[in-house]
């Protein structure tokens, strides 16, 4: 967002930074970030958990599906997908632990 601010309001500084030149903007990133945190209570960061594309797709299809049989088939497919992913991560942990020992 700070980059968008620079591009719109301090275009000369933005262009200089894009070229790799040393330029000092009027509003620094730290000031911009502090303003958002204190005034708007907006935080920056990554989400704590994430879902895969397949899980999201199946969930959206289930929500939109009206036919109970189709909905049940989608739910079964999602459960199978989740079980496969759990088995993968369990195997990954085992292999990681084994590689640390070996």
Coordinates of C-alpha atoms in Angstrom, one line a residue:
X1 CA 0.0 0.0 0.0
X2 CA 2.9 2.3 0.7
X3 CA 4.1 1.6 -2.8
X4 CA 0.7 2.6 -4.2
X5 CA 0.8 5.8 -2.2
X6 CA 4.2 6.6 -3.6
X7 CA 3.1 5.8 -7.1
X8 CA 0.1 8.1 -6.9
X9 CA 1.3 11.0 -4.7
X10 CA 5.1 11.0 -4.9
X11 CA 5.6 9.8 -8.4
X12 CA 9.0 11.3 -8.9
X13 CA 10.3 9.4 -5.8
X14 CA 8.6 6.2 -7.0
X15 CA 10.2 6.4 -10.4
X16 CA 13.6 7.0 -8.9
X17 CA 13.2 4.0 -6.6
X18 CA 12.1 1.9 -9.5
X19 CA 15.3 2.8 -11.4
X20 CA 17.3 1.8 -8.3
X21 CA 18.3 5.3 -7.4
X22 CA 18.5 6.6 -3.8
X23 CA 15.5 8.7 -3.1
X24 CA 13.8 9.7 0.1
X25 CA 10.0 9.9 0.2
X26 CA 8.2 12.5 2.3
X27 CA 6.2 9.8 4.0
X28 CA 8.4 6.8 5.0
X29 CA 7.1 3.2 5.2
X30 CA 7.5 3.2 9.0
X31 CA 5.3 6.4 9.3
X32 CA 2.8 4.9 6.9
X33 CA 2.6 1.6 8.8
X34 CA 2.4 3.3 12.2
X35 CA -0.5 5.5 10.9
X36 CA -2.4 2.5 9.8
X37 CA -1.9 0.5 13.0
X38 CA -2.7 3.4 15.3
X39 CA -5.5 5.2 13.4
X40 CA -7.3 2.5 11.4
X41 CA -6.4 -0.6 13.5
X42 CA -5.4 -2.3 10.3
X43 CA -2.6 -4.9 10.6
X44 CA -0.3 -6.3 8.0
X45 CA 0.6 -9.9 7.9
X46 CA 0.0 -13.3 6.5
X47 CA -3.1 -15.4 7.3
X48 CA -2.6 -17.9 10.1
X49 CA -4.0 -20.8 8.2
X50 CA -4.6 -21.4 4.5
X51 CA -6.6 -23.9 2.5
X52 CA -5.7 -25.4 -0.8
X53 CA -7.3 -24.6 -4.1
X54 CA -9.1 -28.0 -4.3
X55 CA -10.6 -27.6 -0.8
X56 CA -11.9 -24.1 -1.6
X57 CA -13.3 -25.3 -5.0
X58 CA -15.1 -28.2 -3.4
X59 CA -16.5 -26.1 -0.6
X60 CA -17.9 -23.5 -3.0
X61 CA -19.4 -26.2 -5.2
X62 CA -21.1 -27.8 -2.1
X63 CA -22.5 -24.4 -1.1
X64 CA -23.9 -23.8 -4.6
X65 CA -25.3 -27.3 -5.2
X66 CA -29.0 -27.8 -4.7
X67 CA -29.2 -31.6 -5.5
X68 CA -28.7 -33.6 -2.2
X69 CA -27.1 -36.5 -4.0
X70 CA -24.6 -34.3 -5.8
X71 CA -23.9 -32.4 -2.6
X72 CA -23.2 -35.7 -0.8
X73 CA -20.8 -36.8 -3.6
X74 CA -18.9 -33.5 -3.4
X75 CA -18.7 -33.9 0.4
X76 CA -17.3 -37.4 0.0
X77 CA -14.7 -36.1 -2.5
X78 CA -13.7 -33.4 -0.1
X79 CA -13.3 -35.8 2.8
X80 CA -11.2 -38.2 0.6
X81 CA -9.0 -35.2 -0.4
X82 CA -8.5 -34.2 3.2
X83 CA -7.6 -37.8 4.2
X84 CA -5.1 -38.0 1.4
X85 CA -3.5 -34.7 2.4
X86 CA -3.3 -35.9 6.1
X87 CA -1.7 -39.1 5.0
X88 CA 0.8 -37.1 2.9
X89 CA 1.8 -34.8 5.8
X90 CA 2.0 -37.8 8.2
X91 CA 4.4 -39.5 5.7
X92 CA 6.3 -36.3 5.2
X93 CA 6.9 -36.0 9.0
X94 CA 8.1 -39.6 9.2
X95 CA 10.5 -39.1 6.3
X96 CA 11.8 -35.8 7.8
X97 CA 12.4 -37.5 11.2
X98 CA 14.1 -40.4 9.5
X99 CA 16.4 -38.1 7.5
X100 CA 17.4 -36.2 10.6
X101 CA 18.4 -39.5 12.2
X102 CA 20.2 -40.9 9.1

